[in-house]
Short mmCIF file of C-alpha atoms in Angstrom, two decimals:
data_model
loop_
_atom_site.label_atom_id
_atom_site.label_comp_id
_atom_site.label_asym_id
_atom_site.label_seq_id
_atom_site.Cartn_x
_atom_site.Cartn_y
_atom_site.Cartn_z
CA UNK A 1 -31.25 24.44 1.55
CA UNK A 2 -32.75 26.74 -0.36
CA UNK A 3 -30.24 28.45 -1.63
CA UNK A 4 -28.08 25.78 -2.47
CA UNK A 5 -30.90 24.49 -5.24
CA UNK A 6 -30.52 27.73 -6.91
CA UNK A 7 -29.84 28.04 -10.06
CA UNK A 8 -25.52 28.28 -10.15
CA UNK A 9 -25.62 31.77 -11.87
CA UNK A 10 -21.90 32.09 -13.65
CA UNK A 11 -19.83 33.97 -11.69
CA UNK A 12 -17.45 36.88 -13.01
CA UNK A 13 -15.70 39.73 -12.29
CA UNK A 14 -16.07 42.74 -14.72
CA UNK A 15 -12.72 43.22 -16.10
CA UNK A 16 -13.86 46.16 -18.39
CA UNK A 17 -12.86 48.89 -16.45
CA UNK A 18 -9.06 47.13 -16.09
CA UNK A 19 -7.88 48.27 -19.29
CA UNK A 20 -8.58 51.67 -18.07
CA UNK A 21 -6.87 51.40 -14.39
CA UNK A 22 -4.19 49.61 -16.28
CA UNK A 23 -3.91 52.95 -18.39
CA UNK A 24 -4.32 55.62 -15.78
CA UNK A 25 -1.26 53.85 -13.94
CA UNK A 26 1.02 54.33 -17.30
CA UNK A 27 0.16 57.65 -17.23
CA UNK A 28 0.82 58.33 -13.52
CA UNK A 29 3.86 56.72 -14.02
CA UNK A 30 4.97 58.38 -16.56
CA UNK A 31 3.69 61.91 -15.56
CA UNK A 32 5.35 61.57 -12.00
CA UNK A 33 9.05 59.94 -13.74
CA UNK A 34 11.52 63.21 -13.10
CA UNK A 35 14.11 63.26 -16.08
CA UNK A 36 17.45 64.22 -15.80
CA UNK A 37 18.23 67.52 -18.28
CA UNK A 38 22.11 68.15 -17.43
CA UNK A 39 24.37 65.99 -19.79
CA UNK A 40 27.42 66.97 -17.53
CA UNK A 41 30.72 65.88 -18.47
CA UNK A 42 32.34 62.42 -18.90
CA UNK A 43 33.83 61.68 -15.60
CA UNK A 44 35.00 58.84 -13.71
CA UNK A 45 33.85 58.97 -9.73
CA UNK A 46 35.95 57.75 -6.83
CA UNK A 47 34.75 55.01 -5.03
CA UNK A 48 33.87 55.14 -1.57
CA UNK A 49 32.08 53.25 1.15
CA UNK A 50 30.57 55.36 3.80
CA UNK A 51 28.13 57.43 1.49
CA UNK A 52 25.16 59.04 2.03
CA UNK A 53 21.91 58.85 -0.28
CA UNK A 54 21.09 62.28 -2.15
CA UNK A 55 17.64 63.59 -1.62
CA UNK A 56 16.33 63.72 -5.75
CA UNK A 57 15.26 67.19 -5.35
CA UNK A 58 17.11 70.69 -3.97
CA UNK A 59 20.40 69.30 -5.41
CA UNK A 60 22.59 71.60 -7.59
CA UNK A 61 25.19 69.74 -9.58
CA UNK A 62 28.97 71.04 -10.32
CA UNK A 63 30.79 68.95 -12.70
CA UNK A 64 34.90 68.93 -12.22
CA UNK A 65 36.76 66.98 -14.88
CA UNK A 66 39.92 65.32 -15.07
CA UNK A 67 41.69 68.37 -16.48
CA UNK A 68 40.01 70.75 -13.98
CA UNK A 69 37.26 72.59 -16.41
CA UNK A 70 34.28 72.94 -14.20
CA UNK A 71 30.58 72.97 -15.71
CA UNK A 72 27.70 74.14 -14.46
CA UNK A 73 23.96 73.54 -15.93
CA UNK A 74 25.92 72.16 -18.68
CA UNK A 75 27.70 75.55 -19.25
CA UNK A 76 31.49 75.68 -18.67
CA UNK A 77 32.47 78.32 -16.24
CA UNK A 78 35.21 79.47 -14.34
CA UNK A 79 36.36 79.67 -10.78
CA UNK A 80 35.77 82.88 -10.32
CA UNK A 81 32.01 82.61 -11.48
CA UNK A 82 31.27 79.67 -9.31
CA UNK A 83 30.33 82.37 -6.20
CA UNK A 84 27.96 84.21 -8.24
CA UNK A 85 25.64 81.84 -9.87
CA UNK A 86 25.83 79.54 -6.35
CA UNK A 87 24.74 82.04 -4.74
CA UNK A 88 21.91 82.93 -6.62
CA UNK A 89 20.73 79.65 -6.53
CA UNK A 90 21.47 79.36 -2.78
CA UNK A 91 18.81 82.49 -2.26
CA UNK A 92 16.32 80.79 -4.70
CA UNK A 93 16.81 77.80 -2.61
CA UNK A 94 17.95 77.56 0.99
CA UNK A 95 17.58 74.04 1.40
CA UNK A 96 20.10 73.68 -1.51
CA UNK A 97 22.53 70.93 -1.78
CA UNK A 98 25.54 70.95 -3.91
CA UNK A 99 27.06 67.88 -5.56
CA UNK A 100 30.36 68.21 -6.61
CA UNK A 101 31.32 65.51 -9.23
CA UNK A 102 34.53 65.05 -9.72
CA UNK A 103 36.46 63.29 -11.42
CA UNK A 104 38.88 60.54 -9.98
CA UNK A 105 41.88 61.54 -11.51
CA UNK A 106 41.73 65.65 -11.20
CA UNK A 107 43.87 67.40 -8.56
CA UNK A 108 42.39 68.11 -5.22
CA UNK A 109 43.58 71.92 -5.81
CA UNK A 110 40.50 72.06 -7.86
CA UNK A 111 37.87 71.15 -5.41
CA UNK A 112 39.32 72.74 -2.99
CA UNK A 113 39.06 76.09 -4.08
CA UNK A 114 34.83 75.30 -5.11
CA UNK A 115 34.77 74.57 -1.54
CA UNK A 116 36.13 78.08 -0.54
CA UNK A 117 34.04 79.47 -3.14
CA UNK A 118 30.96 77.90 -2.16
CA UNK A 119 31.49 79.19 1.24
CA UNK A 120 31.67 82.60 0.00
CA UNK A 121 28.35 81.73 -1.80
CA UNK A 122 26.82 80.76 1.66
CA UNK A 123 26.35 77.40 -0.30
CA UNK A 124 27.30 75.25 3.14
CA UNK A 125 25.85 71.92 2.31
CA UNK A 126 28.02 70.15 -0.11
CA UNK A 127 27.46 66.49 -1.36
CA UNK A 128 30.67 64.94 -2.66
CA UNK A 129 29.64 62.81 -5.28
CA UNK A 130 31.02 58.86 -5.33
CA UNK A 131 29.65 55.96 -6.54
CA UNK A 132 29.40 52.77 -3.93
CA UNK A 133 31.89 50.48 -3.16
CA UNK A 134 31.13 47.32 -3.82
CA UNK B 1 -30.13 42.42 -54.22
CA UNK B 2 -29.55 39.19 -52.65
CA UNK B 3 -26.00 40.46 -50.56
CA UNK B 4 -28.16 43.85 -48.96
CA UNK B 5 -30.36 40.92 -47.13
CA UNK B 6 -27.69 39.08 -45.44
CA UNK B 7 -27.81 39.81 -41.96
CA UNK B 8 -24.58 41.88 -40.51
CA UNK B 9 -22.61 40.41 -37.91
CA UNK B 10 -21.89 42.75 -35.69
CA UNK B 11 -18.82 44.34 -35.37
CA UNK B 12 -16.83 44.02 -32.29
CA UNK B 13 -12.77 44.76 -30.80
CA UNK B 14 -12.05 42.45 -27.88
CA UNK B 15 -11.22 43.64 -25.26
CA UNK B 16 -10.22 41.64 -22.58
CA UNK B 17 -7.06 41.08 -23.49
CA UNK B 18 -6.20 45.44 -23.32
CA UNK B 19 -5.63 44.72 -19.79
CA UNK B 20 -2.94 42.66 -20.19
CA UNK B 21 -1.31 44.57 -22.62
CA UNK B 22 -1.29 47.89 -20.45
CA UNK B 23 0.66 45.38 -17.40
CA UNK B 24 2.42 44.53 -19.85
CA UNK B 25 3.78 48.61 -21.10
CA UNK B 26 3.39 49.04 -17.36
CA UNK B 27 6.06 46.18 -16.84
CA UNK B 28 8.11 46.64 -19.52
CA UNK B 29 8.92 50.70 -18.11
CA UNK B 30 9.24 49.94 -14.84
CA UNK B 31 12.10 47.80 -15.93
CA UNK B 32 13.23 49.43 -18.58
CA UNK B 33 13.48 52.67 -16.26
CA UNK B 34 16.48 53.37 -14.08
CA UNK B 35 15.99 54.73 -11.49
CA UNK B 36 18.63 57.60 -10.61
CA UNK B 37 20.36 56.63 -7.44
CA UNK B 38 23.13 59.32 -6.04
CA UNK B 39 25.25 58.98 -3.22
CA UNK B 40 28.25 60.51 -2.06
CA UNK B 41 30.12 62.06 1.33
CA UNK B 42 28.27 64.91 2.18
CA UNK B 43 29.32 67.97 4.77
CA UNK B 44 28.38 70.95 5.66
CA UNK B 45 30.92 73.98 5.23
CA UNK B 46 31.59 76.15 8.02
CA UNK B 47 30.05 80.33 7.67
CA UNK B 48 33.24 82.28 6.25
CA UNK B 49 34.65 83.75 8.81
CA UNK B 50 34.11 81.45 11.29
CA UNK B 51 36.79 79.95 13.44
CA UNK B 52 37.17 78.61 16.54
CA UNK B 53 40.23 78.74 18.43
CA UNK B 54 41.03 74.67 19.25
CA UNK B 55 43.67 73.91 21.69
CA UNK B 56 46.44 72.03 20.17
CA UNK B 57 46.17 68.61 22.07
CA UNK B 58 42.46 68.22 20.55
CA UNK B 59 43.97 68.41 17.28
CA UNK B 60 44.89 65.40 14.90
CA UNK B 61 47.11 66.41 11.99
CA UNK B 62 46.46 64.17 9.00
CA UNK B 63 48.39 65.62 6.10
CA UNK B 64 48.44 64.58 2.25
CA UNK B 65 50.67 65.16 0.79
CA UNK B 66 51.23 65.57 -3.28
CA UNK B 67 52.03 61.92 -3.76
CA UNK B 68 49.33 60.43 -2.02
CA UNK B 69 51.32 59.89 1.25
CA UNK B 70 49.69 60.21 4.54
CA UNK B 71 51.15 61.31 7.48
CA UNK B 72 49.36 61.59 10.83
CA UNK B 73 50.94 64.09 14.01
CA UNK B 74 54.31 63.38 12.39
CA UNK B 75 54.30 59.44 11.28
CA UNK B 76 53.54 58.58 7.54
CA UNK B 77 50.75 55.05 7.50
CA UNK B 78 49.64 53.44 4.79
CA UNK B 79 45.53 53.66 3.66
CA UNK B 80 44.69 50.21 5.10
CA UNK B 81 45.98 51.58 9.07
CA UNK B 82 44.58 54.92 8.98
CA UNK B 83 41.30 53.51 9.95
CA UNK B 84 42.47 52.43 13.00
CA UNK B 85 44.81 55.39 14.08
CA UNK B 86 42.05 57.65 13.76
CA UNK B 87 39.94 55.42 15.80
CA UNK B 88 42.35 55.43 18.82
CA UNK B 89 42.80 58.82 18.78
CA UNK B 90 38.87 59.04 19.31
CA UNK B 91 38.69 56.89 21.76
CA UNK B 92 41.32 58.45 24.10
CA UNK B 93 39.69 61.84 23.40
CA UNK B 94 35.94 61.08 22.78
CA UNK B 95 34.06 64.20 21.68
CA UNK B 96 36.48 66.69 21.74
CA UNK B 97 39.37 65.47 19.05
CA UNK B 98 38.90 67.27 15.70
CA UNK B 99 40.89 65.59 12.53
CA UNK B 100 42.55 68.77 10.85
CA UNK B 101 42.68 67.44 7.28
CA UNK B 102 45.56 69.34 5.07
CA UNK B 103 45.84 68.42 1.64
CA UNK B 104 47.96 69.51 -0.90
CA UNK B 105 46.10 70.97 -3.58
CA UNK B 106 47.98 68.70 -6.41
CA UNK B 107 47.04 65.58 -4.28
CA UNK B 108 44.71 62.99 -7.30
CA UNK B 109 41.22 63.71 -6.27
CA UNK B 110 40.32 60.39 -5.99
CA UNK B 111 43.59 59.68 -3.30
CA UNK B 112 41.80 62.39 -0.89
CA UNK B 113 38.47 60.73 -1.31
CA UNK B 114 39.98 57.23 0.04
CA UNK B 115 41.24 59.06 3.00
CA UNK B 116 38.10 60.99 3.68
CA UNK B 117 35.97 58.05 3.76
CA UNK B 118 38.72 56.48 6.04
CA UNK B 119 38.15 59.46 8.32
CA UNK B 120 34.70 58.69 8.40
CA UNK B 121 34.64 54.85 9.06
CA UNK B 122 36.53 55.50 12.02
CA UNK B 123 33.61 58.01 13.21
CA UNK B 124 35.40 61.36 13.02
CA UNK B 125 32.69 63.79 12.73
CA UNK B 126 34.55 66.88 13.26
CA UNK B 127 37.12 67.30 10.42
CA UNK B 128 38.46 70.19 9.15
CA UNK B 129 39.48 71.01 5.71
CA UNK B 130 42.73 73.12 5.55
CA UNK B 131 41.69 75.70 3.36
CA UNK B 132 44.34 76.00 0.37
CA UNK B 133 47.17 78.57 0.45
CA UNK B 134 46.15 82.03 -1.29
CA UNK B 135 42.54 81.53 -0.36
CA UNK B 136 40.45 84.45 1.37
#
């Protein structure tokens, strides 16, 4: 066949251009990778085993600790603030979630009344943050 | 000047092997990257001012109390039984049984949390979270 008594010309495949792709991935990567800002406060979570996976966006965090001081946007506040600035962020956001992270060993008290501020704040969807049981 | 006539050789980076070093960056922060994963019990408060009148009988009590003990309509159980309680309940009254949940406010945090995610292995979707005393 005529083909066949060709001359075998040496196959390759251009890998020039893979550098570059190789590149433009990094940079995707790296342009798309959403960093956390808040520090927060050291806290231990509860443990439980019938959570729920956070969406990454539309979630505002409030940060309880084990003595009760509360922190939001890594700014201490108190109780009576928490209705204000939820609120504001509610209206900038209405499909706003708030996490509550608290930690293990504070007093229920302490959520409890974020909970009756939030509803004041018309902040109605509240995460309760643990981590998974194993 | 005999060095001006020796030919150049010509200068050249190789390449071929940038490819594998960009995998390899690629790789290496993929890896090296992790990835934020929250979870946690999620609700959804009711409007202020909202309430529903409930008849009685569709109510289940569960009270905690400031120790960590739990009492259901009247009987204190342990954590490991309250799974099941809850689910009977349920099942004599599917759909219409609502788990009043009344804890005291200097209950640990992480005490309530164990019983909340007890409510909810046994399926309760309605509960209701007393509100603490001297709350609007």
């Amino acid at each position: 066949m005529r083909w066949r008594g060709k001359r075998g010309e040496r196959a390759s495949i251009p890998t020039a251009s893979m550098a570059d792709i190789a590149f433009l991935l990094i940079i995707f990567f790296m342009v798309t990778t959403i960093f956390r800002a808040e520090k927060g406060i050291k806290i231990e979570l509860p443990y439980a085993m019938k959570t729920e996976r956070l969406p990454k966006r539309d979630v505002s965090r409030i940060w309880v600790s084990q003595r009760g001081e509360m922190s939001i946007d890594d700014k201490f506040v108190s109780l009576s603030e928490i209705a204000a600035i939820m609120s504001n962020k509610a209206i900038d956001n209405p499909d706003m979630i708030t996490q509550i992270k608290t930690d293990r060993r504070a007093k229920y008290g302490d959520v409890a009344y974020i909970l009756e501020e939030l509803k004041k704040a018309r902040a109605l969807r509240v995460s309760l943050a643990t981590k998974e049981e194993e | 000047m005999i060095f001006r006539q020796r030919p150049k050789p010509e200068a050249e980076i190789p390449t071929a092997s940038m490819a594998d070093i960009a995998f390899l960056l690629i790789i290496f922060f993929m890896v090296s990257t992790t990835l934020l994963e929250e979870k946690g019990l999620s609700m959804v408060l009711p409007e202020p001012g909202e309430e529903t009148k409930i008849r009685p009988e569709n109510i289940t009590h569960v009270l905690l109390d400031n120790t960590g003990r739990i009492k259901i309509d009247g009987v204190y159980y342990d954590l490991s039984s309250v799974r099941k309680v809850i689910e009977d309940k349920l099942a004599a009254k599917p759909g219409t049984l609502i788990v009043s949940f009344n804890i005291q406010p200097e209950c640990r945090y992480g005490t309530m949390i164990d019983v909340f995610d007890e409510l909810r292995l046994a399926d309760a979707r309605k509960i209701s979270l007393v509100p603490p005393k001297g709350a609007k």
